[in-house]
Amino acid sequence: MSHLADVSPPTACRVCGGGVQEFLDLGRQPLSDRFRKPDELDDEFTYRLAVGRCDSCEMVQLTEEVPRDLMFHEVYPYHSSGSSVMREHFAMLARDFLATELTGPDPFIVEIGCNDGIMLRTIQEAGVRHLGFEPSSGVAAKAQEKGVRVRTDFFEKSTADDVRRTEGPANVIYAANTLCHIPYVQSVLEGVDALLAPDGVFVFEDPYLGDIVAKTSFDQIYDEHFFLFSATSVQGMAQRCGFELVDVQRLPVHGGEVRYTLARQGSRTPSAAVAQLLAAEREQELSDMATLRAFAGNVVKIRDELTALLHRLRAEGRSVVGYGATAKSATVTNFCGIGPDLVHSVYDTTPDKQNRLTPGAHIPVRPASAFSDPYPDYALLFAWNHAEEIMAKEQEFHQAGGRWILYVPEVHIR
Ligand SMILES: [Zn+2]
């Protein structure tokens, strides 16, 4: 298996057209959110999951692109509101927007990828004009049930132009865990340029390359995470489109994210945090190929240690299950070759995933409520980004002698 690519196929950067050098190959992977029914026998769609860095603008990105209609569709099973930590995270942000950016006459906020309305519901309750874009009609319907205005559509230049014509400029355009999903980011930024008020802000938050490298959280890499942003690469991308980075904020959610604030060039004074994060990235040599190749080496080490541990536990007759049938777990199970022989089931609270098989690895998904029936010896925690919330909820598992297996930042048992 060649997971450390020595020969880099030339790929064009989706931001600047420059050459992309590959540094990590995670092998053939399925769609990370495509849970199969046990009787589905058709061939599963797969693609090669590999990551590279642009030599010109330093943007880290996948080298193969999965068509968007395959990923974001009617049955997209991820519902943001499933976690109380995330509900509070977004309610706080909405209150912050209401207090700082949405204070003029008849303010207007647009969200790209509003999911089930987890952020916009607070805006709606405040009676402020808003519109959410959400191409996945299933989750969009959940937002609409909360009274949130949703357009079941992709946000891009043409749809943004349409909103500008009919509803006027937006004071805030916001996207959480969405912009990094979008390879055609140029069209999104053109749409933001068309729709944003002259003094408006475009705010987005996504997994941070600095955290991914520091924690070796390679499971942040999957079909939907096309870009792995850093302040450096976001600044470059913003400047190409007439924007600049005016604020950054590190966030502890989803394993480590950054909230980036862009404004039109010259319209706002950048905060000190921007210069600080850019300087820290330079100091860490975050985007250097040597750093990224060392990260790839750590990923292979985790794979080898995790599979060795699971084989040992199986040989000892221990029962091992997975906890959290996350999109991230698709990368781990398929890259490491973890199937039902090593992890007999995965427990998850999402009804749309239950009684189905995980993508690629085909591990049966069972309701989280059945986790205690009976407790396994070990639970591999795929939803490690919610570790504290889950471990508190499942205290009895630990008290009964059960142990958690984690693989970020290294393989360990808790
Ligand atoms: Zn580039």
mmCIF file of N, CA, C and O and ligand atoms in Angstrom, residues 13 15-18 54 56-59 61, ligand 1:
data_model
loop_
_atom_site.group_PDB
_atom_site.id
_atom_site.type_symbol
_atom_site.label_atom_id
_atom_site.label_comp_id
_atom_site.label_asym_id
_atom_site.label_seq_id
_atom_site.Cartn_x
_atom_site.Cartn_y
_atom_site.Cartn_z
ATOM 1 N N CYS A 13 -5.034 23.633 -8.750
ATOM 2 C CA CYS A 13 -5.641 24.175 -7.531
ATOM 3 C C CYS A 13 -7.008 24.776 -7.856
ATOM 4 O O CYS A 13 -7.151 25.524 -8.815
ATOM 5 N N VAL A 15 -8.480 26.997 -6.218
ATOM 6 C CA VAL A 15 -8.546 28.422 -5.873
ATOM 7 C C VAL A 15 -7.788 29.262 -6.908
ATOM 8 O O VAL A 15 -8.308 30.258 -7.404
ATOM 9 N N CYS A 16 -6.554 28.841 -7.243
ATOM 10 C CA CYS A 16 -5.716 29.725 -8.066
ATOM 11 C C CYS A 16 -5.234 29.073 -9.357
ATOM 12 O O CYS A 16 -4.595 29.732 -10.166
ATOM 13 N N GLY A 17 -5.500 27.780 -9.551
ATOM 14 C CA GLY A 17 -5.050 27.113 -10.776
ATOM 15 C C GLY A 17 -3.609 26.622 -10.712
ATOM 16 O O GLY A 17 -3.109 26.039 -11.667
ATOM 17 N N GLY A 18 -2.929 26.849 -9.594
ATOM 18 C CA GLY A 18 -1.537 26.413 -9.429
ATOM 19 C C GLY A 18 -1.428 24.891 -9.320
ATOM 20 O O GLY A 18 -2.428 24.178 -9.304
ATOM 21 N N CYS A 54 -1.341 23.289 -2.668
ATOM 22 C CA CYS A 54 -1.023 24.110 -3.838
ATOM 23 C C CYS A 54 0.318 24.804 -3.623
ATOM 24 O O CYS A 54 0.544 25.427 -2.588
ATOM 25 N N SER A 56 1.381 27.359 -5.148
ATOM 26 C CA SER A 56 1.297 28.823 -5.286
ATOM 27 C C SER A 56 0.597 29.473 -4.095
ATOM 28 O O SER A 56 1.141 30.365 -3.463
ATOM 29 N N CYS A 57 -0.639 29.022 -3.775
ATOM 30 C CA CYS A 57 -1.420 29.734 -2.747
ATOM 31 C C CYS A 57 -1.469 28.968 -1.428
ATOM 32 O O CYS A 57 -2.084 29.437 -0.473
ATOM 33 N N GLU A 58 -0.840 27.787 -1.377
ATOM 34 C CA GLU A 58 -0.736 26.978 -0.155
ATOM 35 C C GLU A 58 -2.056 26.380 0.314
ATOM 36 O O GLU A 58 -2.145 25.862 1.429
ATOM 37 N N MET A 59 -3.100 26.462 -0.509
ATOM 38 C CA MET A 59 -4.375 25.862 -0.106
ATOM 39 C C MET A 59 -4.232 24.339 -0.109
ATOM 40 O O MET A 59 -3.758 23.747 -1.078
ATOM 41 N N GLN A 61 -6.021 20.770 -0.201
ATOM 42 C CA GLN A 61 -7.276 20.369 -0.838
ATOM 43 C C GLN A 61 -7.208 18.917 -1.314
ATOM 44 O O GLN A 61 -6.128 18.362 -1.477
HETATM 45 ZN ZN ZN B 1 -3.632 27.621 -5.323
#
